[in-house]
Coordinates of C-alpha atoms in Angstrom, one line a residue:
X1 CA 8.1 -24.5 -12.5
X2 CA 7.2 -21.7 -10.2
X3 CA 6.8 -18.0 -10.2
X4 CA 8.3 -15.7 -7.6
X5 CA 6.8 -12.6 -6.1
X6 CA 9.0 -10.3 -4.0
X7 CA 7.6 -7.6 -1.7
X8 CA 9.8 -4.9 -0.2
X9 CA 8.1 -3.1 2.7
X10 CA 9.1 -0.5 5.1
X11 CA 10.1 -2.9 7.9
X12 CA 10.7 -6.1 6.1
X13 CA 10.8 -8.0 2.8
X14 CA 9.3 -11.3 1.7
X15 CA 9.6 -13.7 -1.2
X16 CA 6.8 -16.1 -2.1
X17 CA 7.0 -18.8 -4.8
X18 CA 3.7 -20.0 -6.4
X19 CA 3.0 -22.8 -8.8
X20 CA 1.0 -21.9 -11.9
X21 CA -2.3 -22.7 -10.1
X22 CA -1.5 -20.1 -7.5
X23 CA -0.6 -22.4 -4.6
X24 CA 2.2 -21.2 -2.3
X25 CA 5.2 -23.5 -2.6
X26 CA 7.7 -21.6 -0.4
X27 CA 8.0 -18.3 1.3
X28 CA 10.5 -16.4 3.5
X29 CA 10.4 -13.1 5.4
X30 CA 13.2 -11.0 6.7
X31 CA 12.9 -7.9 9.0
X32 CA 15.3 -4.9 8.7
X33 CA 15.6 -1.8 10.9
X34 CA 14.4 1.7 10.2
X35 CA 17.0 4.3 11.0
X36 CA 16.0 7.6 12.6
X37 CA 19.1 10.0 12.8
X38 CA 16.8 12.7 14.2
X39 CA 13.2 12.8 15.5
X40 CA 10.8 12.5 12.7
X41 CA 13.4 11.2 10.2
X42 CA 13.1 7.6 8.9
X43 CA 15.6 5.9 6.5
X44 CA 16.3 2.5 5.2
X45 CA 19.8 1.2 4.4
X46 CA 19.5 0.0 0.8
X47 CA 22.4 -2.4 1.2
X48 CA 20.9 -4.0 4.2
X49 CA 17.5 -4.3 2.4
X50 CA 19.2 -5.9 -0.6
X51 CA 21.1 -8.4 1.6
X52 CA 17.9 -9.5 3.2
X53 CA 16.2 -9.8 -0.1
X54 CA 19.1 -12.0 -1.3
X55 CA 18.7 -14.2 1.7
X56 CA 14.9 -14.6 1.0
X57 CA 15.6 -15.5 -2.6
X58 CA 18.2 -18.1 -1.7
X59 CA 16.0 -19.8 0.8
X60 CA 12.9 -19.9 -1.5
X61 CA 15.0 -21.1 -4.4
X62 CA 16.5 -23.9 -2.3
X63 CA 13.0 -25.0 -1.3
X64 CA 11.7 -25.0 -4.9
X65 CA 14.4 -27.0 -6.7
X66 CA 11.7 -29.5 -7.8
X67 CA 9.7 -26.6 -9.2
X68 CA 12.4 -24.2 -10.3
X69 CA 11.7 -20.5 -10.4
X70 CA 11.3 -19.3 -14.1
X71 CA 10.3 -15.6 -13.6
X72 CA 10.0 -13.0 -10.9
X73 CA 8.6 -9.5 -10.3
X74 CA 8.8 -7.1 -7.4
X75 CA 6.3 -4.9 -5.5
X76 CA 7.5 -2.3 -3.1
X77 CA 6.7 0.7 -1.0
X78 CA 6.5 4.0 -2.9
X79 CA 8.4 7.2 -2.6
X80 CA 11.7 5.9 -1.1
X81 CA 14.7 5.9 -3.5
X82 CA 18.4 5.2 -3.4
X83 CA 20.9 7.3 -5.4
X84 CA 23.7 5.2 -6.9
X85 CA 27.1 6.2 -8.2
X86 CA 28.8 5.1 -11.4
X87 CA 29.9 1.8 -9.8
X88 CA 26.3 1.0 -8.7
X89 CA 27.2 1.8 -5.0
X90 CA 24.5 3.4 -2.9
X91 CA 25.3 7.0 -1.9
X92 CA 22.6 7.7 0.7
X93 CA 20.0 5.9 2.7
X94 CA 16.4 5.9 1.3
X95 CA 14.0 8.3 3.0
X96 CA 10.7 6.5 3.5
X97 CA 7.3 7.9 3.0
X98 CA 6.7 9.2 6.5
X99 CA 10.1 10.9 7.0
X100 CA 9.0 14.5 7.9
X101 CA 12.1 16.5 6.9
X102 CA 10.6 17.6 3.6
X103 CA 7.6 19.7 4.7
X104 CA 9.1 23.0 3.8
X105 CA 9.3 22.1 0.1
X106 CA 5.5 21.8 -0.4
X107 CA 5.0 25.6 -0.4
X108 CA 7.7 25.9 -3.1
X109 CA 5.8 23.6 -5.4
X110 CA 2.5 25.3 -4.6
X111 CA 4.0 28.7 -5.5
X112 CA 5.7 27.5 -8.7
X113 CA 3.1 25.3 -10.2
X114 CA -0.1 25.3 -8.0
X115 CA -1.7 22.3 -6.6
X116 CA -4.1 21.8 -9.5
X117 CA -1.3 21.5 -12.1
X118 CA 0.7 19.1 -10.0
X119 CA -2.4 16.9 -9.6
X120 CA -3.4 17.0 -13.3
X121 CA 0.2 16.1 -14.4
X122 CA 1.0 13.4 -11.8
X123 CA -2.3 12.2 -10.5
X124 CA -1.0 12.8 -7.0
X125 CA -2.2 15.5 -4.6
X126 CA 0.7 17.7 -3.6
X127 CA 2.3 16.5 -0.3
X128 CA 5.6 16.2 1.4
X129 CA 5.9 12.4 1.2
X130 CA 6.9 12.1 -2.5
X131 CA 10.3 11.3 -4.0
X132 CA 10.6 14.8 -5.5
X133 CA 10.7 16.5 -2.1
X134 CA 13.1 13.9 -0.7
X135 CA 15.5 14.6 -3.6
X136 CA 15.2 18.4 -3.0
X137 CA 16.3 17.8 0.6
X138 CA 19.2 15.7 -0.5
X139 CA 20.1 18.4 -3.1
X140 CA 20.1 21.1 -0.5
X141 CA 21.7 19.2 2.4
X142 CA 23.9 16.5 0.8
X143 CA 24.8 18.2 -2.6
X144 CA 27.7 15.8 -3.2
X145 CA 25.2 12.9 -3.3
X146 CA 23.3 14.1 -6.3
X147 CA 26.5 15.4 -8.0
X148 CA 27.8 11.8 -8.0
X149 CA 24.5 10.1 -8.7
X150 CA 24.2 8.2 -12.0
X151 CA 20.9 6.5 -11.1
X152 CA 18.0 7.1 -8.8
X153 CA 16.2 3.9 -8.0
X154 CA 13.1 2.9 -6.0
X155 CA 13.3 -0.5 -4.3
X156 CA 11.7 -2.4 -7.2
X157 CA 14.2 -0.7 -9.5
X158 CA 17.1 -1.5 -7.1
X159 CA 16.3 -5.2 -6.9
X160 CA 16.1 -5.5 -10.7
X161 CA 19.4 -3.5 -11.0
X162 CA 21.1 -5.8 -8.5
X163 CA 19.8 -8.8 -10.5
X164 CA 21.7 -7.5 -13.5
X165 CA 19.0 -5.4 -15.3
X166 CA 19.5 -1.9 -16.7
X167 CA 17.9 0.9 -14.6
X168 CA 14.2 0.3 -15.1
X169 CA 11.0 1.1 -13.3
X170 CA 7.3 0.7 -13.9
X171 CA 4.5 3.2 -14.4
X172 CA 2.9 2.6 -11.0
X173 CA 6.1 3.1 -8.9
X174 CA 7.2 6.1 -11.1
X175 CA 3.9 7.7 -10.3
X176 CA 4.8 7.9 -6.6
X177 CA 7.8 10.2 -7.3
X178 CA 5.7 13.3 -8.2
X179 CA 8.0 13.5 -11.2
X180 CA 6.0 11.3 -13.6
X181 CA 3.4 12.5 -16.2
X182 CA 0.6 10.0 -15.7
X183 CA -1.1 10.9 -19.0
X184 CA 2.1 10.6 -21.1
X185 CA 3.5 7.7 -19.1
X186 CA 6.9 9.4 -19.0
X187 CA 9.0 11.6 -16.8
X188 CA 7.9 15.3 -16.6
X189 CA 10.9 17.4 -17.7
X190 CA 9.5 20.5 -16.1
X191 CA 9.3 18.9 -12.7
X192 CA 12.7 17.2 -13.0
X193 CA 14.3 20.6 -13.8
X194 CA 12.6 22.2 -10.8
X195 CA 14.1 19.5 -8.5
X196 CA 17.5 19.7 -10.3
X197 CA 17.5 16.1 -11.6
X198 CA 18.7 15.1 -15.1
X199 CA 16.4 12.7 -16.9
X200 CA 19.4 10.5 -17.6
X201 CA 19.6 9.4 -14.0
X202 CA 16.0 8.3 -13.8
X203 CA 15.1 4.6 -14.6
X204 CA 13.3 3.9 -17.9
X205 CA 9.6 3.5 -17.1
X206 CA 7.7 0.5 -18.6
X207 CA 4.3 -1.0 -18.1
X208 CA 3.9 -3.5 -15.3
X209 CA 4.3 -7.0 -16.7
X210 CA 7.1 -6.2 -19.1
X211 CA 10.1 -8.6 -19.4
X212 CA 13.3 -6.6 -18.6
X213 CA 15.8 -9.4 -19.1
X214 CA 17.3 -12.6 -17.8
X215 CA 19.4 -12.8 -14.7
X216 CA 23.1 -13.3 -15.6
X217 CA 24.4 -16.8 -14.6
X218 CA 27.0 -15.3 -12.3
X219 CA 24.5 -13.4 -10.3
X220 CA 22.0 -16.3 -10.2
X221 CA 24.8 -18.6 -8.9
X222 CA 25.8 -16.2 -6.2
X223 CA 22.3 -15.9 -4.9
X224 CA 21.4 -19.5 -5.4
X225 CA 18.7 -18.9 -8.0
X226 CA 18.3 -21.3 -10.9
X227 CA 19.8 -20.1 -14.2
X228 CA 17.6 -18.4 -16.8
X229 CA 15.2 -16.6 -14.5
X230 CA 13.4 -13.8 -16.3
X231 CA 12.9 -10.4 -14.5
X232 CA 9.6 -8.7 -15.1
X233 CA 8.4 -5.2 -14.0
X234 CA 6.2 -5.3 -11.0
X235 CA 4.8 -2.3 -9.3
X236 CA 3.9 -0.1 -6.3
X237 CA 2.6 -2.3 -3.5
X238 CA -1.0 -1.1 -3.6
X239 CA -1.6 -1.8 -7.3
X240 CA 0.2 -5.2 -7.0
X241 CA -2.0 -6.1 -4.0
X242 CA -5.1 -5.0 -5.9
X243 CA -4.2 -7.2 -8.8
X244 CA -3.4 -10.1 -6.5
X245 CA -6.9 -9.6 -4.9
X246 CA -8.4 -10.2 -8.4
X247 CA -9.4 -6.6 -9.1
X248 CA -9.4 -6.6 -12.9
X249 CA -12.8 -4.9 -13.7
X250 CA -13.9 -1.3 -13.4
X251 CA -15.5 -0.4 -10.1
X252 CA -14.1 -3.4 -8.2
X253 CA -11.8 -2.5 -5.3
X254 CA -9.3 -4.1 -3.0
X255 CA -9.7 -3.4 0.7
X256 CA -6.4 -3.7 2.5
X257 CA -7.1 -4.1 6.2
X258 CA -3.8 -3.8 8.1
X259 CA -2.0 -1.2 10.1
X260 CA -3.3 1.2 7.5
X261 CA -6.7 0.7 5.9
X262 CA -6.8 1.3 2.1
X263 CA -9.5 1.0 -0.4
X264 CA -8.2 0.9 -4.0
X265 CA -10.9 0.8 -6.8
X266 CA -10.1 0.3 -10.4
X267 CA -11.4 2.7 -13.1
X268 CA -11.2 2.6 -16.9
X269 CA -10.3 6.3 -17.1
X270 CA -8.1 8.6 -15.1
X271 CA -10.3 10.3 -12.5
X272 CA -8.6 13.6 -12.0
X273 CA -11.2 16.2 -11.2
X274 CA -11.7 18.9 -8.5
X275 CA -13.5 16.5 -6.1
X276 CA -10.5 14.1 -6.2
X277 CA -8.1 17.0 -5.7
X278 CA -9.9 18.7 -2.9
X279 CA -10.2 15.4 -1.0
X280 CA -6.5 14.4 -1.6
X281 CA -7.4 11.2 -3.6
X282 CA -4.7 10.1 -6.1
X283 CA -5.3 8.2 -9.3
X284 CA -2.7 6.5 -11.4
X285 CA -1.9 3.4 -13.4
X286 CA -3.1 0.0 -12.2
X287 CA -0.8 -3.0 -12.8
X288 CA -3.7 -4.5 -14.8
X289 CA -3.5 -3.0 -18.4
X290 CA -6.2 -0.6 -19.4
X291 CA -7.1 0.4 -15.8
X292 CA -6.2 3.0 -13.3
X293 CA -6.6 2.9 -9.5
X294 CA -7.4 5.4 -6.9
X295 CA -6.1 5.2 -3.3
X296 CA -8.2 6.2 -0.3
X297 CA -6.9 5.3 3.1
X298 CA -6.9 5.9 6.9
X299 CA -3.5 5.9 8.5
X300 CA -5.0 4.6 11.8
X301 CA -6.3 1.1 10.8
X302 CA -5.5 -2.1 12.7
X303 CA -3.1 -0.2 14.9
X304 CA -6.1 1.2 16.8
X305 CA -7.3 -2.4 17.7
X306 CA -3.7 -3.3 18.6
X307 CA -3.6 -0.3 21.0
X308 CA -6.9 -1.4 22.5
X309 CA -5.5 -5.0 22.9
X310 CA -2.3 -3.8 24.6
X311 CA -3.9 -1.4 27.0
X312 CA -7.4 -2.8 27.8
X313 CA -7.3 -6.5 27.1
X314 CA -5.0 -7.9 29.8
X315 CA -7.5 -10.7 30.7
X316 CA -7.9 -11.6 27.0
X317 CA -4.1 -11.6 26.5
X318 CA -3.7 -14.0 29.5
X319 CA -6.3 -16.4 28.2
X320 CA -4.8 -16.3 24.7
X321 CA -1.4 -17.3 26.2
X322 CA -3.0 -20.1 28.2
X323 CA -5.1 -21.5 25.4
X324 CA -3.2 -20.7 22.3
X325 CA -6.2 -18.8 20.9
X326 CA -5.7 -15.6 18.9
X327 CA -6.4 -12.7 21.3
X328 CA -8.3 -10.8 18.6
X329 CA -10.6 -13.8 18.2
X330 CA -11.3 -13.7 21.9
X331 CA -12.0 -10.0 21.8
X332 CA -14.4 -10.2 18.9
X333 CA -16.1 -13.4 20.1
X334 CA -17.1 -11.5 23.3
X335 CA -17.9 -8.2 21.6
X336 CA -21.4 -6.8 21.1
X337 CA -23.4 -8.7 18.4
X338 CA -25.6 -5.7 17.4
X339 CA -24.7 -2.2 16.2
X340 CA -23.7 0.1 19.1
X341 CA -24.9 3.6 19.9
X342 CA -21.3 4.7 20.4
X343 CA -19.3 6.7 17.9
X344 CA -15.5 6.4 17.6
X345 CA -13.5 8.9 15.6
X346 CA -10.4 6.8 14.8
X347 CA -7.8 9.5 14.4
X348 CA -5.5 8.0 17.0
X349 CA -2.3 8.6 15.0
X350 CA -3.3 11.1 12.3
X351 CA -5.8 11.1 9.5
X352 CA -5.8 10.0 5.9
X353 CA -8.2 10.9 3.1
X354 CA -9.6 13.4 3.0
X355 CA -8.3 15.5 5.9
X356 CA -4.6 14.7 6.2
X357 CA -4.8 16.6 9.5
X358 CA -1.9 15.8 11.9
X359 CA -3.6 17.8 14.7
X360 CA -6.7 15.7 14.8
X361 CA -7.3 13.3 17.7
X362 CA -9.2 10.1 18.5
X363 CA -12.6 10.3 20.3
X364 CA -15.1 8.0 21.8
X365 CA -18.6 9.5 22.0
X366 CA -21.7 8.3 23.8
X367 CA -20.2 6.7 26.9
X368 CA -22.4 6.2 29.9
X369 CA -22.0 4.2 33.2
X370 CA -23.9 1.5 31.4
X371 CA -21.5 1.1 28.5
X372 CA -19.9 -2.3 28.4
X373 CA -16.5 -3.4 27.2
X374 CA -18.2 -5.5 24.6
X375 CA -19.8 -2.4 23.1
X376 CA -16.5 -0.5 23.1
X377 CA -14.8 -3.3 21.3
X378 CA -17.4 -3.3 18.5
X379 CA -17.5 0.5 18.4
X380 CA -13.8 0.7 17.6
X381 CA -14.3 -1.5 14.6
X382 CA -17.4 0.4 13.6
X383 CA -15.5 3.7 13.8
X384 CA -12.7 2.5 11.6
X385 CA -15.2 1.4 9.0
X386 CA -17.3 4.6 9.1
X387 CA -14.0 6.5 8.2
X388 CA -13.5 4.3 5.2
X389 CA -17.2 4.6 4.1
X390 CA -16.5 8.3 3.9
X391 CA -13.8 7.6 1.4
X392 CA -16.2 5.5 -0.8
X393 CA -18.8 8.3 -0.6
X394 CA -16.1 10.8 -1.8
X395 CA -15.3 8.5 -4.8
X396 CA -19.0 8.6 -5.7
X397 CA -19.0 12.4 -5.6
X398 CA -16.0 12.3 -7.9
X399 CA -17.9 10.2 -10.4
X400 CA -16.4 6.8 -9.4
X401 CA -18.3 3.7 -8.3
X402 CA -17.4 0.8 -6.1
X403 CA -19.6 -2.3 -6.6
X404 CA -17.7 -4.8 -4.4
X405 CA -14.7 -5.0 -2.2
X406 CA -12.0 -7.7 -2.0
X407 CA -10.4 -7.8 1.5
X408 CA -6.8 -8.5 2.1
X409 CA -4.4 -8.1 5.1
X410 CA -4.7 -9.2 8.7
X411 CA -8.2 -7.8 9.2
X412 CA -9.5 -10.0 6.4
X413 CA -9.1 -13.0 8.8
X414 CA -11.9 -11.7 11.1
X415 CA -15.4 -12.8 10.0
X416 CA -16.8 -10.6 12.8
X417 CA -15.1 -7.4 11.5
X418 CA -15.8 -8.2 7.8
X419 CA -19.6 -8.5 8.5
X420 CA -19.5 -5.1 10.3
X421 CA -17.8 -3.7 7.2
X422 CA -20.3 -5.1 4.8
X423 CA -23.2 -3.8 7.0
X424 CA -21.8 -0.3 7.2
X425 CA -20.6 -0.1 3.6
X426 CA -23.7 -1.7 2.1
X427 CA -21.4 -3.6 -0.2
X428 CA -20.5 -7.3 -0.5
X429 CA -17.0 -8.0 0.8
X430 CA -15.1 -11.0 -0.6
X431 CA -12.0 -12.7 0.8
X432 CA -9.5 -14.3 -1.7
X433 CA -8.2 -17.7 -0.8
X434 CA -4.5 -16.7 -1.1
X435 CA -3.5 -14.3 1.7
X436 CA -0.3 -13.0 0.1
X437 CA -2.0 -10.7 -2.4
X438 CA 1.0 -8.5 -3.2
X439 CA 3.3 -11.3 -4.0
X440 CA 0.6 -13.1 -5.9
X441 CA 0.1 -10.0 -8.0
X442 CA 3.8 -10.1 -8.8
X443 CA 3.6 -13.7 -9.8
X444 CA 0.7 -13.0 -12.1
X445 CA 2.7 -10.3 -13.8
X446 CA 5.8 -12.5 -14.1
X447 CA 3.8 -15.4 -15.5
X448 CA 1.8 -13.4 -17.9
X449 CA 4.9 -11.7 -19.3
X450 CA 6.6 -15.0 -19.9
X451 CA 3.8 -17.0 -21.5
X452 CA 2.6 -19.0 -18.5
X453 CA -0.8 -17.2 -18.7
X454 CA -2.6 -15.8 -21.7
X455 CA -3.1 -12.4 -20.1
X456 CA -2.8 -10.5 -16.8
X457 CA -6.6 -10.3 -16.4
X458 CA -7.1 -14.0 -17.2
X459 CA -4.4 -15.0 -14.7
X460 CA -5.9 -12.8 -11.9
X461 CA -9.3 -14.2 -12.5
X462 CA -7.9 -17.8 -12.4
X463 CA -5.6 -17.4 -9.3
X464 CA -7.4 -14.9 -7.1
X465 CA -10.2 -17.4 -6.1
X466 CA -12.8 -16.2 -3.6
X467 CA -13.0 -18.2 -0.4
X468 CA -16.0 -16.4 1.2
X469 CA -18.3 -13.4 0.6
X470 CA -20.0 -11.3 3.3
X471 CA -23.3 -9.7 2.2
X472 CA -24.7 -6.7 3.9
X473 CA -27.5 -7.4 6.4
X474 CA -30.4 -5.0 5.5
X475 CA -31.5 -4.3 9.1
X476 CA -28.0 -3.5 10.3
X477 CA -27.3 -1.4 7.2
X478 CA -30.3 0.8 7.9
X479 CA -29.2 1.4 11.5
X480 CA -25.6 2.2 10.4
X481 CA -26.9 4.6 7.7
X482 CA -28.5 6.6 10.5
X483 CA -25.4 6.5 12.7
X484 CA -23.2 7.5 9.7
X485 CA -25.1 10.8 9.4
X486 CA -24.0 11.6 13.0
X487 CA -20.5 10.2 12.4
X488 CA -19.8 12.7 9.6
X489 CA -20.5 15.6 12.0
X490 CA -17.8 14.6 14.6
X491 CA -14.6 15.8 12.9
X492 CA -16.0 19.2 11.8
X493 CA -17.4 19.9 15.3
X494 CA -14.3 18.8 17.2
X495 CA -11.6 20.0 14.8
X496 CA -11.2 23.4 16.3
X497 CA -10.8 21.9 19.8
X498 CA -8.2 19.4 18.5
X499 CA -6.2 22.2 17.1
X500 CA -6.2 24.1 20.4
X501 CA -5.1 21.0 22.4
X502 CA -1.5 20.7 23.4

């Protein structure tokens, strides 16, 4: 037997089958296009996404006939939803998180409810990215869509619906709508009414790891799945990834190191105080029962190192092509081996927690004619890590703790960068053996719900095995503590200049 985890991202989807020991048996990935009808707009065609998911499912099922899939769960991006008509047909493309057409609705929420109430009800700082504002835009600009809508489904919900399930979601994905009462674990009627949405069109929210039903034979046969596969609620991508990284204790945290960097600690209680609100840190259900997670992130993560590779690493790129080595391995092997005196503000796209400042810019401070490329390479990675250490410090101020980090994503493959991170954070950073943390989290939920594992926590401890741990080096940590004091002064001192720049 095998367990299937499905991840539906912004640019592609994947399906990964695991045996009950957590070994990957088969996987498939499909990429789909983002549509941008106007500058700043970003949409996904739900039908195209579903077709690619079906292709992934068929391929993985065909490759696991000797270990047939028995249960599955889905993780997905938050915020994006597809309205469906009475026949289950999609009425409008899904507006993804960074679609910017909804900015004008934020002041309406602030005037009607105030930021504090929205935060205390939903666990989310008020912003334009949520489902609620996207539905308001559709209501005002495509009124016929919501008039015909009989269901409004996120991508997890859509996949389950297409697999023959009734409209269902889970608590973690529901929380990303700004329409979900995180304390009551139910839809907020006051917010639904404000948006103009009937509760009847919203999917039924259930805890992650709940059996929804069994895929009908006809649908299973059409896709190529074995008969009798049980469908289980999964979750929003970050809580699923956090579970797959093995975060099942209070004050542990996952550290996603990809295009975006995200630290997601687990807490036993909802942390919804003024410090969290003023610093734009959300807190909502974890996929592991009895816990909540907070999200702190920097929207310029690994993309900064990719920019550096593309523009300043022509020689390293050439050598990578000639030798077959990874270009990032070449860059880091030749980078400075000691903490640098440079300071990099990594706001090269925009910022994340706590500023959310679209006008901020990147900066490299401390350059001299003696500065080497090796130092700049290391300084970029240091700057990205300083920014995330600020997030951890804010969690401490809010009453949270982070005792250790579990790294996932592309950056978790770099021993050089992970040691820098451990030294700057002053925390041990562990790397799980399985790289597909999001899909593994789904497999854990699917297996726990169907009796393969005794509990979600036990399964996560068993499957998210640690491959290596990086401990902070005391001498480097002391140096970085002094540098960090200076780093925290950069944004406040340059902010006014950034806002006056064209």
